[in-house]
mmCIF file of C-alpha atoms in Angstrom:
data_model
loop_
_atom_site.group_PDB
_atom_site.id
_atom_site.type_symbol
_atom_site.label_atom_id
_atom_site.label_comp_id
_atom_site.label_asym_id
_atom_site.label_seq_id
_atom_site.Cartn_x
_atom_site.Cartn_y
_atom_site.Cartn_z
ATOM 1 C CA MET D 85 -144.104 -88.381 -33.372
ATOM 2 C CA PHE D 86 -144.971 -84.976 -34.749
ATOM 3 C CA LYS D 87 -148.082 -83.015 -35.558
ATOM 4 C CA THR D 88 -147.609 -81.921 -39.163
ATOM 5 C CA LEU D 89 -149.116 -81.922 -42.625
ATOM 6 C CA LEU D 90 -149.071 -85.330 -44.305
ATOM 7 C CA PHE D 91 -148.862 -84.093 -47.933
ATOM 8 C CA ALA D 92 -148.760 -80.834 -49.782
ATOM 9 C CA GLY D 93 -151.364 -79.862 -52.408
ATOM 10 C CA LEU D 94 -154.064 -80.139 -49.790
ATOM 11 C CA THR D 95 -156.913 -78.892 -51.992
ATOM 12 C CA THR D 96 -156.954 -82.141 -53.956
ATOM 13 C CA LEU D 97 -156.357 -85.346 -52.077
ATOM 14 C CA ILE D 98 -156.584 -84.481 -48.402
ATOM 15 C CA ALA D 99 -159.654 -82.678 -47.158
ATOM 16 C CA THR D 100 -158.636 -81.631 -43.681
ATOM 17 C CA GLY D 101 -154.987 -81.236 -44.647
ATOM 18 C CA GLN D 102 -153.671 -81.708 -41.135
ATOM 19 C CA LEU D 103 -152.615 -84.736 -39.201
ATOM 20 C CA VAL D 104 -153.338 -84.956 -35.519
ATOM 21 C CA ALA D 105 -151.412 -86.935 -32.970
ATOM 22 C CA GLY D 106 -152.234 -90.613 -33.189
ATOM 23 C CA GLN D 107 -151.414 -93.797 -31.304
ATOM 24 C CA HIS D 108 -148.109 -95.322 -32.350
ATOM 25 C CA LEU D 109 -148.424 -98.635 -34.219
ATOM 26 C CA SER D 110 -145.527 -101.048 -34.199
ATOM 27 C CA PRO D 111 -144.175 -101.937 -37.666
ATOM 28 C CA ASN D 112 -145.166 -105.355 -39.014
ATOM 29 C CA GLY D 113 -145.461 -106.999 -42.429
ATOM 30 C CA THR D 114 -149.252 -106.670 -42.605
ATOM 31 C CA GLU D 115 -149.477 -102.966 -41.888
ATOM 32 C CA LEU D 116 -146.296 -101.603 -43.357
ATOM 33 C CA GLY D 117 -145.274 -103.900 -46.202
ATOM 34 C CA THR D 118 -141.613 -103.887 -47.260
ATOM 35 C CA VAL D 119 -139.229 -101.998 -45.008
ATOM 36 C CA SER D 120 -136.580 -99.994 -46.881
ATOM 37 C CA GLY D 121 -133.293 -98.515 -45.733
ATOM 38 C CA GLY D 122 -132.883 -98.386 -41.959
ATOM 39 C CA SER D 123 -134.727 -100.733 -39.614
ATOM 40 C CA ASN D 124 -137.165 -97.952 -38.643
ATOM 41 C CA ASP D 125 -137.977 -96.768 -42.201
ATOM 42 C CA TYR D 126 -141.618 -97.222 -43.195
ATOM 43 C CA LEU D 127 -144.762 -95.566 -44.514
ATOM 44 C CA PHE D 128 -148.309 -96.927 -44.259
ATOM 45 C CA LEU D 129 -152.003 -96.161 -44.041
ATOM 46 C CA LYS D 130 -154.553 -97.931 -41.847
ATOM 47 C CA SER D 131 -158.286 -97.771 -42.625
ATOM 48 C CA PRO D 132 -160.925 -97.569 -39.890
ATOM 49 C CA ARG D 133 -163.158 -100.605 -39.639
ATOM 50 C CA GLU D 134 -166.287 -98.790 -40.791
ATOM 51 C CA GLY D 135 -164.872 -97.231 -43.964
ATOM 52 C CA ALA D 136 -167.311 -95.146 -46.065
ATOM 53 C CA ASP D 137 -171.076 -95.593 -46.127
ATOM 54 C CA VAL D 138 -172.917 -94.128 -49.117
ATOM 55 C CA THR D 139 -176.423 -94.266 -50.577
ATOM 56 C CA LEU D 140 -177.069 -93.325 -54.209
ATOM 57 C CA THR D 141 -180.575 -92.479 -55.328
ATOM 58 C CA ILE D 142 -181.047 -93.154 -59.060
ATOM 59 C CA ARG D 143 -183.783 -93.064 -61.681
ATOM 60 C CA PRO D 144 -184.237 -93.517 -65.434
ATOM 61 C CA VAL D 145 -183.581 -90.370 -67.477
ATOM 62 C CA ALA D 146 -186.922 -88.739 -68.271
ATOM 63 C CA GLY D 147 -188.441 -88.906 -71.745
ATOM 64 C CA GLN D 148 -187.336 -92.406 -72.727
ATOM 65 C CA ALA D 149 -189.837 -94.818 -74.256
ATOM 66 C CA PHE D 150 -188.066 -97.580 -72.338
ATOM 67 C CA PRO D 151 -185.565 -96.606 -69.617
ATOM 68 C CA ASN D 152 -182.108 -97.408 -70.999
ATOM 69 C CA GLU D 153 -180.266 -94.485 -69.433
ATOM 70 C CA ILE D 154 -179.951 -94.098 -65.670
ATOM 71 C CA GLU D 155 -178.949 -90.968 -63.766
ATOM 72 C CA ARG D 156 -177.923 -90.247 -60.177
ATOM 73 C CA ILE D 157 -180.304 -87.910 -58.321
ATOM 74 C CA ASN D 158 -178.620 -87.745 -54.917
ATOM 75 C CA PRO D 159 -176.120 -86.901 -53.662
ATOM 76 C CA GLY D 160 -174.610 -84.339 -56.016
ATOM 77 C CA THR D 161 -171.172 -84.992 -57.423
ATOM 78 C CA SER D 162 -169.212 -82.828 -54.967
ATOM 79 C CA ALA D 163 -171.234 -84.179 -52.050
ATOM 80 C CA LEU D 164 -170.651 -87.752 -53.202
ATOM 81 C CA ALA D 165 -166.908 -87.149 -53.488
ATOM 82 C CA ASP D 166 -166.957 -85.915 -49.924
ATOM 83 C CA GLU D 167 -168.934 -88.979 -48.735
ATOM 84 C CA LEU D 168 -166.345 -91.218 -50.405
ATOM 85 C CA LYS D 169 -163.607 -90.004 -48.055
ATOM 86 C CA ILE D 170 -162.143 -92.279 -45.422
ATOM 87 C CA ASN D 171 -160.432 -91.069 -42.268
ATOM 88 C CA TRP D 172 -157.170 -93.000 -42.747
ATOM 89 C CA TYR D 173 -154.506 -93.276 -40.088
ATOM 90 C CA ALA D 174 -151.086 -92.512 -41.551
ATOM 91 C CA GLN D 175 -147.639 -93.138 -40.156
ATOM 92 C CA ALA D 176 -144.149 -92.663 -41.576
ATOM 93 C CA SER D 177 -140.689 -93.037 -40.137
ATOM 94 C CA CYS D 178 -137.140 -92.632 -41.440
ATOM 95 C CA SER D 179 -134.139 -93.160 -39.186
ATOM 96 C CA GLU D 180 -132.157 -90.545 -41.166
ATOM 97 C CA GLY D 181 -135.099 -88.160 -41.665
ATOM 98 C CA ILE D 182 -138.086 -88.131 -44.037
ATOM 99 C CA GLN D 183 -137.303 -86.526 -47.383
ATOM 100 C CA GLN D 184 -140.627 -86.601 -49.223
ATOM 101 C CA LEU D 185 -144.109 -88.153 -49.055
ATOM 102 C CA ARG D 186 -146.445 -88.617 -52.006
ATOM 103 C CA SER D 187 -150.049 -89.816 -52.357
ATOM 104 C CA ALA D 188 -152.202 -90.303 -55.427
ATOM 105 C CA GLY D 189 -155.766 -91.506 -55.711
ATOM 106 C CA PRO D 190 -159.324 -90.735 -56.830
ATOM 107 C CA GLY D 191 -159.157 -87.249 -55.325
ATOM 108 C CA GLY D 192 -155.891 -86.178 -56.946
ATOM 109 C CA THR D 193 -152.169 -86.185 -56.149
ATOM 110 C CA SER D 194 -150.312 -84.549 -53.291
ATOM 111 C CA VAL D 195 -146.631 -84.237 -52.456
ATOM 112 C CA GLN D 196 -145.006 -82.968 -49.317
ATOM 113 C CA THR D 197 -141.272 -82.309 -49.138
ATOM 114 C CA ILE D 198 -139.933 -82.473 -45.596
ATOM 115 C CA ASN D 199 -136.163 -82.349 -46.380
ATOM 116 C CA GLY D 200 -135.134 -84.491 -43.426
ATOM 117 C CA SER D 201 -136.626 -82.159 -40.809
ATOM 118 C CA ARG D 202 -138.732 -84.978 -39.287
ATOM 119 C CA ASN D 203 -137.825 -88.551 -38.383
ATOM 120 C CA ALA D 204 -141.437 -89.596 -37.827
ATOM 121 C CA ILE D 205 -144.981 -88.314 -38.350
ATOM 122 C CA ALA D 206 -148.358 -89.866 -37.556
ATOM 123 C CA GLY D 207 -152.028 -88.920 -37.465
ATOM 124 C CA ARG D 208 -155.311 -89.013 -39.404
ATOM 125 C CA SER D 209 -156.639 -87.349 -42.521
ATOM 126 C CA ASN D 210 -159.761 -87.656 -44.686
ATOM 127 C CA ILE D 211 -158.819 -88.941 -48.173
ATOM 128 C CA GLN D 212 -161.231 -89.478 -51.068
ATOM 129 C CA SER D 213 -160.739 -93.209 -51.545
ATOM 130 C CA PHE D 214 -163.060 -94.157 -54.429
ATOM 131 C CA ASP D 215 -163.804 -92.809 -57.887
ATOM 132 C CA VAL D 216 -167.158 -91.075 -58.226
ATOM 133 C CA GLU D 217 -167.578 -92.533 -61.734
ATOM 134 C CA ALA D 218 -166.792 -96.070 -60.547
ATOM 135 C CA VAL D 219 -169.386 -95.842 -57.761
ATOM 136 C CA ASP D 220 -171.967 -94.434 -60.206
ATOM 137 C CA ARG D 221 -171.220 -97.311 -62.546
ATOM 138 C CA VAL D 222 -172.039 -99.938 -59.889
ATOM 139 C CA CYS D 223 -175.503 -98.513 -59.265
ATOM 140 C CA ILE D 224 -176.256 -97.826 -62.940
ATOM 141 C CA ARG D 225 -175.351 -101.348 -63.969
ATOM 142 C CA TRP D 226 -177.474 -102.771 -61.180
ATOM 143 C CA ALA D 227 -180.423 -100.539 -62.131
ATOM 144 C CA LYS D 228 -180.241 -101.535 -65.793
ATOM 145 C CA ALA D 229 -180.119 -105.201 -64.821
ATOM 146 C CA MET D 230 -183.209 -104.792 -62.623
ATOM 147 C CA ILE D 231 -185.145 -103.029 -65.388
ATOM 148 C CA ALA D 232 -184.115 -105.619 -67.977
ATOM 149 C CA GLN D 233 -185.233 -108.405 -65.675
ATOM 150 C CA CYS D 234 -188.353 -106.884 -64.134
ATOM 151 C CA GLY D 235 -189.573 -104.290 -66.635
ATOM 152 C CA TRP D 236 -190.585 -100.741 -65.765
ATOM 153 C CA PRO D 237 -192.028 -99.683 -63.475
ATOM 154 C CA ILE D 238 -190.596 -102.394 -61.301
ATOM 155 C CA GLU D 239 -193.003 -104.416 -59.199
ATOM 156 C CA GLN D 240 -191.444 -105.499 -55.887
ATOM 157 C CA GLY D 241 -190.775 -109.228 -55.751
ATOM 158 C CA ALA D 242 -188.215 -111.844 -54.744
ATOM 159 C CA ASP D 243 -185.931 -110.991 -57.646
ATOM 160 C CA CYS D 244 -187.165 -107.469 -58.321
ATOM 161 C CA ARG D 245 -185.922 -104.939 -55.814
ATOM 162 C CA PHE D 246 -185.995 -101.170 -55.418
ATOM 163 C CA GLU D 247 -182.753 -101.205 -53.433
ATOM 164 C CA GLU D 248 -179.497 -103.192 -53.283
ATOM 165 C CA THR D 249 -176.466 -103.009 -50.995
ATOM 166 C CA PHE D 250 -172.908 -103.766 -52.105
ATOM 167 C CA PHE D 251 -169.865 -104.254 -49.876
ATOM 168 C CA TYR D 252 -166.275 -103.565 -51.003
ATOM 169 C CA ASP D 253 -162.883 -103.867 -49.369
ATOM 170 C CA ALA D 254 -159.277 -104.713 -50.185
ATOM 171 C CA THR D 255 -160.267 -108.269 -51.128
ATOM 172 C CA THR D 256 -163.126 -107.119 -53.376
ATOM 173 C CA PRO D 257 -162.381 -103.523 -54.442
ATOM 174 C CA VAL D 258 -164.807 -101.267 -56.276
ATOM 175 C CA PRO D 259 -164.474 -102.219 -59.970
ATOM 176 C CA ARG D 260 -162.327 -99.760 -61.962
ATOM 177 C CA SER D 261 -161.783 -97.459 -58.976
ATOM 178 C CA SER D 262 -158.236 -96.213 -58.433
ATOM 179 C CA PRO D 263 -156.519 -97.180 -55.187
ATOM 180 C CA VAL D 264 -154.980 -94.750 -52.747
ATOM 181 C CA ARG D 265 -151.241 -95.074 -53.577
ATOM 182 C CA ILE D 266 -148.589 -93.809 -51.205
ATOM 183 C CA SER D 267 -144.842 -93.600 -51.656
ATOM 184 C CA GLY D 268 -141.957 -91.547 -50.355
ATOM 185 C CA SER D 269 -138.307 -91.331 -49.607
ATOM 186 C CA CYS D 270 -135.974 -90.998 -46.690
ATOM 187 C CA VAL D 271 -132.878 -88.839 -46.837
ATOM 188 C CA ASN D 272 -130.823 -91.922 -47.743
ATOM 189 C CA SER D 273 -133.331 -94.445 -49.158
ATOM 190 C CA GLN D 274 -136.667 -95.001 -50.841
ATOM 191 C CA LEU D 275 -139.855 -95.975 -49.035
ATOM 192 C CA PRO D 276 -142.024 -98.657 -50.673
ATOM 193 C CA THR D 277 -144.902 -97.733 -52.958
ATOM 194 C CA THR D 278 -148.120 -99.310 -51.653
ATOM 195 C CA ASP D 279 -151.723 -99.395 -52.889
ATOM 196 C CA TYR D 280 -154.611 -99.304 -50.422
ATOM 197 C CA TYR D 281 -158.271 -100.135 -51.000
ATOM 198 C CA GLY D 282 -160.670 -98.912 -48.350
ATOM 199 C CA ARG D 283 -163.947 -100.366 -47.160
ATOM 200 C CA LEU D 284 -167.185 -99.125 -48.756
ATOM 201 C CA THR D 285 -170.837 -99.919 -48.055
ATOM 202 C CA LEU D 286 -172.798 -98.766 -51.135
ATOM 203 C CA ARG D 287 -176.579 -98.732 -51.332
ATOM 204 C CA CYS D 288 -178.242 -98.200 -54.713
ATOM 205 C CA ALA D 289 -181.908 -97.181 -54.545
ATOM 206 C CA PHE D 290 -184.518 -96.177 -57.116
ATOM 207 C CA GLU D 291 -186.141 -92.813 -56.460
#
């Protein structure tokens, strides 16, 4: 395995931009998906168990006779994008050499051309894995439902809450949030294109 950059265009999708040496993982159907070309050709991501953990503080927009519009107070947009990053483990291998790797997701698109100079790379990198707008939408919809049900200001009760926690993963992804999509090619073959949905614990709380 080699210590190298996973993708180019590091200002968009990958925050740290550099992979560090990681433990080798044996190829299998669950982790790697379809194998293309040679028997050792594969590309995959593996999410840490904890994923991302984010709290959004929200409130009705000031000046409304009845609160129909909701806004996020904290964190700010750039800070939220940073909190929505997951430290994915990445691994790629091509028996005849890796030609190119590509990733696309909520944080942007990155491409790295290796031109067959590496047969395998592995390591970790922080990737923004959820759309800011999609995460906002979850909390805003919840807040509007609470206000419609409980009135404003909300009085704490069994069905009237100031805070709610939502859990998302590959089985139940964040609604309308783009996946992290990776693809690539070996010198003599294509690597499979695969979508990944990370784990997210999202807390929505009224200010």
